[in-house]
Short mmCIF file of C-alpha atoms and ligand atoms in Angstrom, two decimals:
data_model
loop_
_atom_site.label_atom_id
_atom_site.label_comp_id
_atom_site.label_asym_id
_atom_site.label_seq_id
_atom_site.Cartn_x
_atom_site.Cartn_y
_atom_site.Cartn_z
CA MET A 1 36.23 145.67 94.16
CA GLU A 2 38.10 142.87 92.81
CA LEU A 3 35.93 139.49 92.01
CA PHE A 4 37.79 137.59 94.57
CA GLU A 5 37.09 140.01 97.30
CA PHE A 6 33.48 140.41 96.07
CA MET A 7 32.89 136.45 96.42
CA LYS A 8 34.26 136.38 99.91
CA GLN A 9 32.15 139.33 100.83
CA ILE A 10 28.88 138.15 99.58
CA VAL A 11 29.65 134.86 101.22
CA TYR A 12 30.09 136.24 104.36
CA GLN A 13 26.84 138.25 104.25
CA ALA A 14 24.82 135.17 103.26
CA GLY A 15 26.57 133.32 106.48
CA SER A 16 25.59 135.97 108.78
CA ASN A 17 22.11 136.27 107.19
CA ILE A 18 21.93 132.10 108.08
CA ARG A 19 23.23 133.01 111.48
CA ALA A 20 20.60 135.57 112.35
CA GLN A 21 17.93 133.32 111.52
CA LEU A 22 19.09 130.15 113.28
CA ASN A 23 16.43 130.19 115.94
CA GLN A 24 13.22 130.86 113.25
CA PRO A 25 11.33 127.88 112.38
CA LEU A 26 12.58 126.32 109.33
CA LEU A 27 10.58 125.16 106.46
CA ILE A 28 11.66 121.73 105.47
CA GLU A 29 10.57 119.93 102.36
CA THR A 30 11.92 116.66 100.64
CA LYS A 31 13.40 116.29 97.11
CA SER A 32 14.55 113.22 95.53
CA ASN A 33 13.98 110.95 98.65
CA PRO A 34 12.72 111.35 102.32
CA ASN A 35 16.37 111.89 103.44
CA ASP A 36 17.02 114.33 100.69
CA LEU A 37 16.24 117.68 102.59
CA VAL A 38 16.00 121.48 101.41
CA THR A 39 15.07 124.19 103.42
CA ASN A 40 14.10 127.83 103.12
CA MET A 41 17.17 128.77 104.34
CA ASP A 42 18.71 126.71 101.17
CA LYS A 43 16.72 128.57 98.86
CA GLU A 44 16.75 132.18 100.21
CA THR A 45 20.72 131.91 100.43
CA GLU A 46 20.89 130.97 96.95
CA GLN A 47 18.70 133.81 96.00
CA LEU A 48 20.73 136.35 98.11
CA LEU A 49 23.97 135.32 96.67
CA TYR A 50 22.19 135.17 92.91
CA ASP A 51 20.58 138.88 93.44
CA ALA A 52 24.02 140.28 94.73
CA ILE A 53 25.95 138.84 91.81
CA MET A 54 23.48 139.80 89.28
CA GLN A 55 23.35 143.44 90.51
CA ALA A 56 27.17 143.63 90.54
CA TYR A 57 27.74 141.40 87.15
CA PRO A 58 24.47 141.14 85.15
CA MET A 59 26.61 139.38 82.59
CA HIS A 60 27.92 136.49 84.62
CA HIS A 61 26.21 133.05 84.70
CA ILE A 62 25.00 131.34 87.88
CA ILE A 63 24.75 127.80 88.79
CA GLY A 64 23.01 126.93 91.88
CA GLU A 65 22.02 123.64 93.43
CA GLU A 66 18.68 125.16 94.30
CA GLY A 67 17.42 125.84 90.70
CA SER A 68 20.04 128.65 89.49
CA GLY A 69 21.09 128.11 85.68
CA THR A 70 19.58 124.64 84.70
CA ASP A 71 19.71 126.09 81.26
CA ILE A 72 23.66 126.33 81.48
CA THR A 73 25.55 124.11 79.01
CA SER A 74 28.62 125.69 78.45
CA MET A 75 31.28 127.23 80.57
CA GLU A 76 32.11 130.23 78.21
CA GLY A 77 32.39 133.55 80.02
CA THR A 78 32.34 133.77 83.85
CA VAL A 79 30.39 131.23 85.34
CA TRP A 80 29.42 130.96 89.28
CA ILE A 81 28.83 127.41 90.72
CA ILE A 82 27.15 127.72 94.20
CA ASP A 83 25.86 125.55 96.79
CA PRO A 84 24.06 127.70 99.24
CA ILE A 85 23.95 125.43 101.99
CA ASP A 86 26.35 122.23 101.87
CA GLY A 87 25.51 119.88 104.81
CA THR A 88 21.62 120.62 104.63
CA LEU A 89 21.38 117.42 106.84
CA ASN A 90 23.94 118.73 109.33
CA PHE A 91 22.19 122.16 109.21
CA VAL A 92 19.01 120.63 110.16
CA HIS A 93 20.09 118.34 112.87
CA GLN A 94 22.98 119.86 114.31
CA GLN A 95 22.88 123.73 113.23
CA GLU A 96 26.49 123.60 112.61
CA ASN A 97 28.98 121.48 110.28
CA PHE A 98 27.62 123.06 107.11
CA ALA A 99 29.20 125.42 104.58
CA ILE A 100 28.65 127.92 102.03
CA SER A 101 30.59 127.00 98.59
CA VAL A 102 31.33 128.86 95.49
CA GLY A 103 33.36 128.09 92.84
CA VAL A 104 34.11 130.84 89.74
CA PHE A 105 35.35 130.08 86.47
CA VAL A 106 36.26 132.25 83.41
CA ASP A 107 36.02 130.71 80.17
CA GLY A 108 36.34 127.11 81.82
CA LYS A 109 39.54 128.19 83.66
CA LYS A 110 39.08 128.12 87.15
CA TYR A 111 39.27 131.77 89.00
CA ALA A 112 38.80 131.17 92.49
CA GLY A 113 37.06 129.07 95.04
CA VAL A 114 35.42 129.88 98.58
CA ILE A 115 34.09 127.52 101.10
CA TYR A 116 32.77 129.30 104.62
CA ASP A 117 32.32 127.29 107.55
CA VAL A 118 29.39 129.43 108.57
CA MET A 119 29.15 128.60 112.42
CA ARG A 120 32.79 128.42 113.02
CA ASP A 121 32.99 131.77 111.21
CA THR A 122 35.93 130.20 109.02
CA MET A 123 36.50 130.73 105.46
CA TYR A 124 38.60 128.59 103.39
CA SER A 125 39.36 130.71 99.87
CA ALA A 126 41.91 130.46 97.15
CA ARG A 127 42.52 132.38 93.86
CA ALA A 128 44.26 130.08 91.47
CA GLY A 129 47.93 130.51 91.21
CA HIS A 130 47.83 132.94 94.35
CA GLY A 131 47.53 130.50 97.17
CA ALA A 132 44.98 129.38 99.42
CA TYR A 133 44.18 130.90 102.64
CA LYS A 134 42.49 129.97 105.83
CA ASN A 135 40.80 132.87 106.93
CA GLU A 136 43.79 135.27 106.59
CA GLU A 137 46.23 132.56 107.15
CA PRO A 138 48.25 131.07 104.21
CA ILE A 139 47.59 127.58 103.95
CA ALA A 140 50.90 125.30 103.34
CA PRO A 141 51.52 123.20 100.52
CA LEU A 142 50.22 119.40 101.50
CA ILE A 143 52.65 116.87 102.75
CA ASP A 144 52.76 113.64 101.05
CA SER A 145 51.33 110.75 103.10
CA GLU A 146 51.12 106.99 102.98
CA LEU A 147 47.49 105.24 103.57
CA HIS A 148 48.57 103.24 106.50
CA GLN A 149 49.12 106.77 108.31
CA SER A 150 46.45 108.58 106.61
CA ILE A 151 43.19 109.59 107.83
CA ILE A 152 40.49 109.46 104.86
CA SER A 153 36.85 111.10 104.70
CA MET A 154 34.37 108.66 103.43
CA ASN A 155 30.54 108.27 103.64
CA PRO A 156 29.69 105.21 105.37
CA ASN A 157 26.81 104.66 102.91
CA TRP A 158 29.48 103.59 100.22
CA LEU A 159 30.57 100.64 102.77
CA THR A 160 26.76 99.06 102.64
CA LYS A 161 26.01 99.01 99.05
CA ASP A 162 26.80 95.80 97.22
CA TYR A 163 28.20 97.37 94.56
CA THR A 164 31.14 99.62 96.34
CA LYS A 165 31.70 97.66 99.40
CA ASP A 166 34.47 95.40 98.03
CA ILE A 167 36.07 98.72 96.48
CA TYR A 168 36.29 100.73 99.29
CA SER A 169 36.35 98.48 102.46
CA ASP A 170 40.01 97.74 101.78
CA ILE A 171 40.66 101.32 101.65
CA VAL A 172 39.07 101.77 104.99
CA ILE A 173 40.90 98.83 106.48
CA LYS A 174 44.40 100.02 105.55
CA ALA A 175 43.77 103.58 106.27
CA ARG A 176 44.61 104.76 109.82
CA SER A 177 41.23 105.74 110.50
CA ALA A 178 38.01 107.08 108.59
CA ARG A 179 35.79 109.86 109.20
CA SER A 180 32.70 111.42 107.61
CA TYR A 181 31.67 114.84 107.84
CA GLY A 182 28.60 115.56 105.87
CA SER A 183 29.66 118.50 104.15
CA ALA A 184 31.61 117.65 100.71
CA ALA A 185 32.77 121.26 100.73
CA LEU A 186 34.38 121.00 104.29
CA ASP A 187 35.76 117.79 103.38
CA PHE A 188 37.64 119.57 100.33
CA ALA A 189 38.69 122.35 102.80
CA TYR A 190 39.93 119.47 105.36
CA VAL A 191 42.02 117.94 102.86
CA ALA A 192 43.29 121.21 101.84
CA THR A 193 44.31 122.00 105.48
CA GLY A 194 45.66 118.35 106.22
CA LYS A 195 42.90 117.81 108.87
CA VAL A 196 42.30 114.57 106.68
CA ASP A 197 44.49 113.23 103.79
CA ALA A 198 42.09 111.94 101.45
CA TYR A 199 38.08 112.35 100.69
CA ILE A 200 36.50 109.80 98.53
CA THR A 201 33.08 109.55 97.45
CA LEU A 202 31.11 107.99 94.66
CA ARG A 203 28.70 110.80 93.44
CA LEU A 204 28.86 114.53 93.99
CA HIS A 205 27.27 117.56 92.02
CA PRO A 206 29.71 120.40 90.59
CA TRP A 207 28.00 122.47 93.25
CA ASP A 208 29.59 120.05 95.82
CA PHE A 209 33.08 120.37 94.43
CA ALA A 210 33.74 123.40 92.36
CA GLY A 211 34.87 125.70 95.04
CA GLY A 212 36.37 122.71 97.11
CA ALA A 213 38.63 121.51 93.75
CA ILE A 214 39.88 125.16 93.33
CA ILE A 215 40.90 125.54 96.93
CA ALA A 216 42.40 121.91 97.33
CA GLU A 217 44.39 122.24 93.98
CA GLU A 218 46.03 125.25 95.30
CA VAL A 219 47.86 123.50 98.00
CA GLY A 220 49.00 120.68 95.74
CA ALA A 221 46.06 118.15 96.22
CA VAL A 222 45.38 115.90 93.25
CA VAL A 223 41.60 116.39 92.22
CA THR A 224 40.34 113.44 90.06
CA ASN A 225 37.20 111.01 89.69
CA GLN A 226 38.02 107.52 90.63
CA LEU A 227 38.69 106.67 87.22
CA ASN A 228 41.41 109.07 87.54
CA GLU A 229 40.20 111.24 84.86
CA PRO A 230 39.85 114.96 85.29
CA LEU A 231 36.47 116.66 87.04
CA ASP A 232 34.07 118.78 84.52
CA MET A 233 32.45 121.25 86.11
CA LEU A 234 28.82 120.67 84.25
CA HIS A 235 28.27 117.18 85.36
CA ALA A 236 28.16 115.02 88.41
CA ASN A 237 31.00 112.49 89.06
CA SER A 238 32.71 110.57 91.38
CA ILE A 239 35.50 112.25 93.66
CA MET A 240 39.07 111.32 94.67
CA VAL A 241 40.90 114.28 96.50
CA ALA A 242 44.02 113.77 98.49
CA ASN A 243 47.86 114.80 98.44
CA LYS A 244 50.02 113.57 95.43
CA ALA A 245 51.47 110.44 96.91
CA LEU A 246 48.24 109.24 98.56
CA HIS A 247 46.15 110.03 95.40
CA ASP A 248 48.68 107.72 93.51
CA GLU A 249 48.76 105.09 96.13
CA ILE A 250 44.71 104.89 96.67
CA TYR A 251 44.14 104.83 92.67
CA THR A 252 46.85 102.68 91.45
CA GLN A 253 46.54 99.84 94.53
CA TYR A 254 42.74 100.12 95.43
CA LEU A 255 40.72 101.82 92.92
CA LYS A 256 42.80 100.74 89.51
CA PRO A 257 42.14 96.73 90.36
CA HIS A 258 38.54 97.77 90.14
CA SER A 259 38.39 99.69 87.19
CA ALA A 260 35.68 97.63 85.19
CA ALA A 261 33.42 97.71 87.89
CA LEU A 262 33.84 101.16 88.52
CA ASP A 263 33.75 101.97 84.91
CA SER A 264 30.42 100.64 84.58
CA ILE A 265 29.16 102.42 87.62
CA HIS A 266 30.43 105.70 86.12
CA GLN A 267 28.77 104.87 82.71
CA GLU A 268 25.23 103.82 84.55
CA ARG A 269 25.51 106.71 86.89
CA PHE A 270 26.84 109.41 85.25
CA HIS A 271 25.80 108.32 81.73
CA ARG A 272 29.24 109.28 80.34
CA ARG A 273 31.20 107.70 77.32
C1 IPD B 301 25.75 116.97 100.40
C2 IPD B 301 26.78 116.76 101.21
C3 IPD B 301 27.10 115.24 101.51
C4 IPD B 301 27.27 114.45 100.50
C5 IPD B 301 26.13 114.71 99.39
C6 IPD B 301 25.45 116.17 99.17
P1 IPD B 301 23.94 118.82 100.42
O1 IPD B 301 25.38 118.23 99.99
O2 IPD B 301 27.85 117.64 100.77
O3 IPD B 301 28.46 115.66 102.36
O4 IPD B 301 27.68 113.13 100.89
O5 IPD B 301 26.46 113.93 98.43
O6 IPD B 301 24.64 115.99 98.16
O7 IPD B 301 22.80 118.22 99.45
O8 IPD B 301 24.02 118.83 101.73
O9 IPD B 301 24.11 120.53 99.70
CA1 CA B 302 20.74 119.12 98.60
CA1 CA B 303 26.18 120.02 98.31
CA1 CA B 304 23.21 122.24 99.35
#
Protein backbone atom coordinates (compact mmCIF):
# COMPACT_ATOMS: atom_id res chain seq x y z
CA MET A 1 0.00 0.00 0.00
CA GLU A 2 1.19 3.49 -0.80
CA LEU A 3 2.41 5.44 2.25
CA PHE A 4 -0.26 8.13 1.80
CA GLU A 5 -3.04 5.51 1.82
CA PHE A 6 -1.45 3.87 4.86
CA MET A 7 -1.44 7.23 6.71
CA LYS A 8 -5.16 7.68 6.13
CA GLN A 9 -5.94 4.07 7.00
CA ILE A 10 -4.23 4.12 10.40
CA VAL A 11 -5.67 7.53 11.23
CA TYR A 12 -9.19 6.27 10.41
CA GLN A 13 -8.57 3.25 12.66
CA ALA A 14 -7.26 5.45 15.49
CA GLY A 15 -10.29 7.72 15.14
CA SER A 16 -12.77 4.87 15.24
CA ASN A 17 -11.01 3.54 18.35
CA ILE A 18 -11.59 6.93 20.02
CA ARG A 19 -15.26 6.95 18.99
CA ALA A 20 -15.76 3.41 20.28
CA GLN A 21 -14.50 4.40 23.73
CA LEU A 22 -16.23 7.76 24.02
CA ASN A 23 -18.54 6.61 26.80
CA GLN A 24 -15.78 5.02 28.86
CA PRO A 25 -14.54 6.99 31.90
CA LEU A 26 -11.49 9.11 31.04
CA LEU A 27 -8.31 9.24 33.04
CA ILE A 28 -7.37 12.93 32.97
CA GLU A 29 -4.01 14.29 34.10
CA THR A 30 -2.47 17.75 33.94
CA LYS A 31 0.81 18.58 32.23
CA SER A 32 2.46 22.04 32.36
CA ASN A 33 -0.44 23.78 34.15
CA PRO A 34 -3.95 22.98 35.48
CA ASN A 35 -5.54 23.76 32.10
CA ASP A 36 -3.07 21.67 30.09
CA LEU A 37 -4.79 18.29 30.08
CA VAL A 38 -3.84 14.89 28.75
CA THR A 39 -6.05 11.81 28.83
CA ASN A 40 -5.50 8.09 28.53
CA MET A 41 -6.99 8.40 25.02
CA ASP A 42 -4.31 10.88 23.90
CA LYS A 43 -1.68 8.37 25.01
CA GLU A 44 -3.49 5.31 23.67
CA THR A 45 -4.01 6.95 20.28
CA GLU A 46 -0.35 7.91 19.96
CA GLN A 47 0.67 4.37 20.95
CA LEU A 48 -1.73 2.83 18.45
CA LEU A 49 -0.35 4.97 15.62
CA TYR A 50 3.23 4.36 16.77
CA ASP A 51 2.79 0.59 16.83
CA ALA A 52 1.10 0.52 13.41
CA ILE A 53 3.86 2.62 11.83
CA MET A 54 6.68 0.68 13.44
CA GLN A 55 5.17 -2.61 12.35
CA ALA A 56 4.86 -1.52 8.72
CA TYR A 57 7.87 0.81 8.49
CA PRO A 58 10.43 -0.02 11.21
CA MET A 59 12.97 2.43 9.77
CA HIS A 60 10.69 5.46 9.99
CA HIS A 61 11.03 8.07 12.76
CA ILE A 62 8.10 9.30 14.83
CA ILE A 63 7.70 12.53 16.79
CA GLY A 64 4.51 12.69 18.85
CA GLU A 65 3.14 15.11 21.41
CA GLU A 66 2.78 12.46 24.09
CA GLY A 67 6.42 11.48 24.20
CA SER A 68 7.47 9.75 21.00
CA GLY A 69 10.74 10.82 19.43
CA THR A 70 12.06 13.26 22.02
CA ASP A 71 15.54 12.20 20.86
CA ILE A 72 14.93 13.15 17.22
CA THR A 73 16.99 16.19 16.22
CA SER A 74 17.07 15.84 12.44
CA MET A 75 14.59 15.53 9.61
CA GLU A 76 16.68 12.94 7.79
CA GLY A 77 14.82 9.86 6.58
CA THR A 78 11.05 9.53 6.83
CA VAL A 79 9.72 11.48 9.81
CA TRP A 80 6.15 11.30 11.08
CA ILE A 81 4.96 14.23 13.22
CA ILE A 82 1.84 13.24 15.13
CA ASP A 83 -0.71 14.93 17.34
CA PRO A 84 -2.88 12.03 18.55
CA ILE A 85 -5.64 14.34 19.79
CA ASP A 86 -5.41 17.99 18.83
CA GLY A 87 -7.95 19.86 20.90
CA THR A 88 -7.75 17.79 24.07
CA LEU A 89 -9.78 20.40 25.98
CA ASN A 90 -12.55 20.07 23.39
CA PHE A 91 -12.28 16.29 23.62
CA VAL A 92 -12.69 16.39 27.41
CA HIS A 93 -15.33 19.13 27.62
CA GLN A 94 -17.29 18.73 24.38
CA GLN A 95 -16.53 15.24 23.02
CA GLU A 96 -16.22 16.87 19.61
CA ASN A 97 -14.15 19.47 17.73
CA PHE A 98 -10.89 17.57 18.06
CA ALA A 99 -8.71 15.97 15.43
CA ILE A 100 -5.89 13.56 14.78
CA SER A 101 -3.11 15.34 12.93
CA VAL A 102 -0.24 13.73 11.05
CA GLY A 103 2.45 15.18 8.81
CA VAL A 104 5.03 13.04 7.05
CA PHE A 105 8.32 14.41 5.73
CA VAL A 106 10.98 12.63 3.67
CA ASP A 107 14.50 13.99 4.12
CA GLY A 108 13.00 17.28 5.32
CA LYS A 109 10.66 17.64 2.34
CA LYS A 110 6.92 17.57 2.94
CA TYR A 111 5.34 14.33 1.77
CA ALA A 112 1.74 14.32 3.00
CA GLY A 113 -0.57 15.65 5.70
CA VAL A 114 -3.72 14.21 7.23
CA ILE A 115 -6.16 15.85 9.65
CA TYR A 116 -9.08 13.74 10.81
CA ASP A 117 -12.06 15.44 12.48
CA VAL A 118 -12.98 12.35 14.45
CA MET A 119 -16.57 13.07 15.43
CA ARG A 120 -17.58 14.51 12.05
CA ASP A 121 -15.78 11.64 10.32
CA THR A 122 -14.15 14.18 8.03
CA MET A 123 -10.68 13.55 6.64
CA TYR A 124 -8.64 16.45 5.29
CA SER A 125 -5.60 15.19 3.41
CA ALA A 126 -2.96 16.25 0.94
CA ARG A 127 0.00 14.65 -0.73
CA ALA A 128 2.44 17.40 -1.61
CA GLY A 129 2.10 18.30 -5.28
CA HIS A 130 -1.02 16.17 -5.77
CA GLY A 131 -3.79 18.39 -4.40
CA ALA A 132 -5.74 18.46 -1.15
CA TYR A 133 -8.97 16.63 -0.33
CA LYS A 134 -11.85 16.86 2.12
CA ASN A 135 -12.89 13.22 2.26
CA GLU A 136 -12.97 12.26 -1.43
CA GLU A 137 -13.64 15.80 -2.69
CA PRO A 138 -10.77 17.90 -4.05
CA ILE A 139 -10.37 21.18 -2.14
CA ALA A 140 -10.37 24.21 -4.45
CA PRO A 141 -7.40 26.57 -4.48
CA LEU A 142 -7.82 29.49 -2.08
CA ILE A 143 -9.26 32.79 -3.24
CA ASP A 144 -7.60 36.01 -2.10
CA SER A 145 -9.44 38.12 0.45
CA GLU A 146 -9.03 41.45 2.22
CA LEU A 147 -9.01 41.66 5.99
CA HIS A 148 -12.12 43.81 6.27
CA GLN A 149 -14.11 41.03 4.56
CA SER A 150 -12.34 38.14 6.28
CA ILE A 151 -13.06 35.88 9.21
CA ILE A 152 -9.95 35.15 11.21
CA SER A 153 -9.31 32.48 13.80
CA MET A 154 -7.42 33.48 16.93
CA ASN A 155 -7.36 32.28 20.52
CA PRO A 156 -8.82 35.18 22.58
CA ASN A 157 -6.18 34.56 25.26
CA TRP A 158 -3.69 36.44 23.09
CA LEU A 159 -5.91 39.53 23.30
CA THR A 160 -5.69 39.49 27.09
CA LYS A 161 -1.90 39.43 27.43
CA ASP A 162 -0.13 42.76 27.93
CA TYR A 163 2.64 41.79 25.54
CA THR A 164 0.37 40.87 22.61
CA LYS A 165 -2.95 42.67 22.96
CA ASP A 166 -1.79 45.81 21.12
CA ILE A 167 -0.42 43.73 18.27
CA TYR A 168 -3.49 41.59 17.69
CA SER A 169 -6.45 43.76 18.64
CA ASP A 170 -6.10 45.96 15.52
CA ILE A 171 -6.33 42.82 13.36
CA VAL A 172 -9.50 41.70 15.15
CA ILE A 173 -11.05 45.17 14.91
CA LYS A 174 -10.41 45.38 11.16
CA ALA A 175 -11.52 41.82 10.37
CA ARG A 176 -15.15 41.05 9.59
CA SER A 177 -15.20 38.75 12.61
CA ALA A 178 -13.06 36.40 14.69
CA ARG A 179 -13.49 32.78 15.77
CA SER A 180 -11.72 30.39 18.11
CA TYR A 181 -12.12 26.65 17.57
CA GLY A 182 -9.69 25.16 20.09
CA SER A 183 -7.91 22.83 17.67
CA ALA A 184 -4.97 24.19 15.73
CA ALA A 185 -5.21 21.32 13.24
CA LEU A 186 -8.85 22.14 12.50
CA ASP A 187 -7.91 25.80 12.20
CA PHE A 188 -5.48 24.85 9.43
CA ALA A 189 -8.15 22.68 7.80
CA TYR A 190 -10.64 25.56 8.00
CA VAL A 191 -8.20 27.96 6.33
CA ALA A 192 -7.55 25.31 3.65
CA THR A 193 -11.27 24.92 2.96
CA GLY A 194 -12.01 28.68 3.14
CA LYS A 195 -14.23 28.47 6.26
CA VAL A 196 -11.92 31.02 7.81
CA ASP A 197 -9.51 33.21 5.91
CA ALA A 198 -6.59 33.29 8.36
CA TYR A 199 -5.35 31.60 11.52
CA ILE A 200 -3.00 33.55 13.73
CA THR A 201 -1.50 32.20 16.93
CA LEU A 202 1.57 32.84 18.98
CA ARG A 203 2.79 29.43 19.96
CA LEU A 204 2.36 26.02 18.43
CA HIS A 205 4.46 22.89 18.42
CA PRO A 206 5.36 20.94 15.30
CA TRP A 207 2.68 18.32 15.99
CA ASP A 208 0.06 21.11 16.01
CA PHE A 209 1.07 22.44 12.58
CA ALA A 210 2.92 19.73 10.60
CA GLY A 211 -0.09 18.09 8.91
CA GLY A 212 -1.98 21.37 8.62
CA ALA A 213 0.88 23.22 6.98
CA ILE A 214 1.13 20.59 4.23
CA ILE A 215 -2.62 20.63 3.55
CA ALA A 216 -2.94 24.44 3.64
CA GLU A 217 0.07 25.01 1.39
CA GLU A 218 -1.30 22.53 -1.10
CA VAL A 219 -4.28 24.83 -1.77
CA GLY A 220 -2.12 27.93 -1.98
CA ALA A 221 -2.14 29.20 1.62
CA VAL A 222 0.96 30.98 2.81
CA VAL A 223 2.24 29.43 6.04
CA THR A 224 4.93 31.26 8.03
CA ASN A 225 5.65 32.43 11.52
CA GLN A 226 4.65 35.98 12.46
CA LEU A 227 8.05 37.31 11.40
CA ASN A 228 7.21 36.04 7.90
CA GLU A 229 9.83 33.32 8.18
CA PRO A 230 9.40 29.67 7.16
CA LEU A 231 8.50 27.16 9.87
CA ASP A 232 10.84 24.40 10.83
CA MET A 233 9.35 21.08 11.83
CA LEU A 234 11.58 20.48 14.84
CA HIS A 235 10.76 23.62 16.83
CA ALA A 236 7.82 25.51 18.31
CA ASN A 237 6.91 28.72 16.55
CA SER A 238 4.30 31.41 16.06
CA ILE A 239 1.90 30.90 13.18
CA MET A 240 0.36 33.02 10.47
CA VAL A 241 -1.57 31.11 7.79
CA ALA A 242 -3.86 32.72 5.24
CA ASN A 243 -4.60 33.09 1.57
CA LYS A 244 -1.77 34.91 -0.17
CA ALA A 245 -3.25 38.42 -0.32
CA LEU A 246 -4.51 38.32 3.26
CA HIS A 247 -1.21 36.95 4.58
CA ASP A 248 0.53 39.84 2.86
CA GLU A 249 -1.93 42.43 4.24
CA ILE A 250 -1.78 41.14 7.81
CA TYR A 251 1.98 40.77 7.81
CA THR A 252 2.78 44.09 6.15
CA GLN A 253 0.20 46.28 7.85
CA TYR A 254 -0.29 44.69 11.27
CA LEU A 255 2.67 42.51 12.23
CA LYS A 256 5.67 44.15 10.58
CA PRO A 257 5.06 47.48 12.39
CA HIS A 258 5.44 45.46 15.64
CA SER A 259 8.43 43.49 14.42
CA ALA A 260 10.71 44.66 17.25
CA ALA A 261 8.23 43.48 19.90
CA LEU A 262 7.48 40.27 18.01
CA ASP A 263 11.16 39.61 17.49
CA SER A 264 11.89 39.82 21.19
CA ILE A 265 8.88 37.61 22.00
CA HIS A 266 10.27 35.04 19.56
CA GLN A 267 13.76 35.22 21.02
CA GLU A 268 12.45 34.83 24.55
CA ARG A 269 9.88 32.13 23.88
CA PHE A 270 11.53 30.12 21.15
CA HIS A 271 15.21 30.64 22.02
CA ARG A 272 16.07 31.31 18.47
CA ARG A 273 18.70 33.42 16.68
C1 LIG B 1 -3.72 22.67 21.47
C2 LIG B 1 -4.78 23.08 20.48
C3 LIG B 1 -5.19 24.52 20.69
C4 LIG B 1 -4.00 25.46 20.64
C5 LIG B 1 -2.94 25.01 21.65
C6 LIG B 1 -2.53 23.57 21.39
P1 LIG B 1 -3.61 20.05 22.17
O1 LIG B 1 -3.29 21.33 21.20
O2 LIG B 1 -4.32 22.95 19.16
O3 LIG B 1 -6.09 24.94 19.71
O4 LIG B 1 -4.41 26.77 20.94
O5 LIG B 1 -1.82 25.85 21.54
O6 LIG B 1 -1.57 23.18 22.35
O7 LIG B 1 -2.77 20.22 23.41
O8 LIG B 1 -5.06 20.05 22.44
O9 LIG B 1 -3.12 18.93 21.33
CA1 LIG C 1 -1.68 18.81 24.63
CA1 LIG D 1 -2.08 20.01 19.56
CA1 LIG E 1 -2.54 16.83 21.47
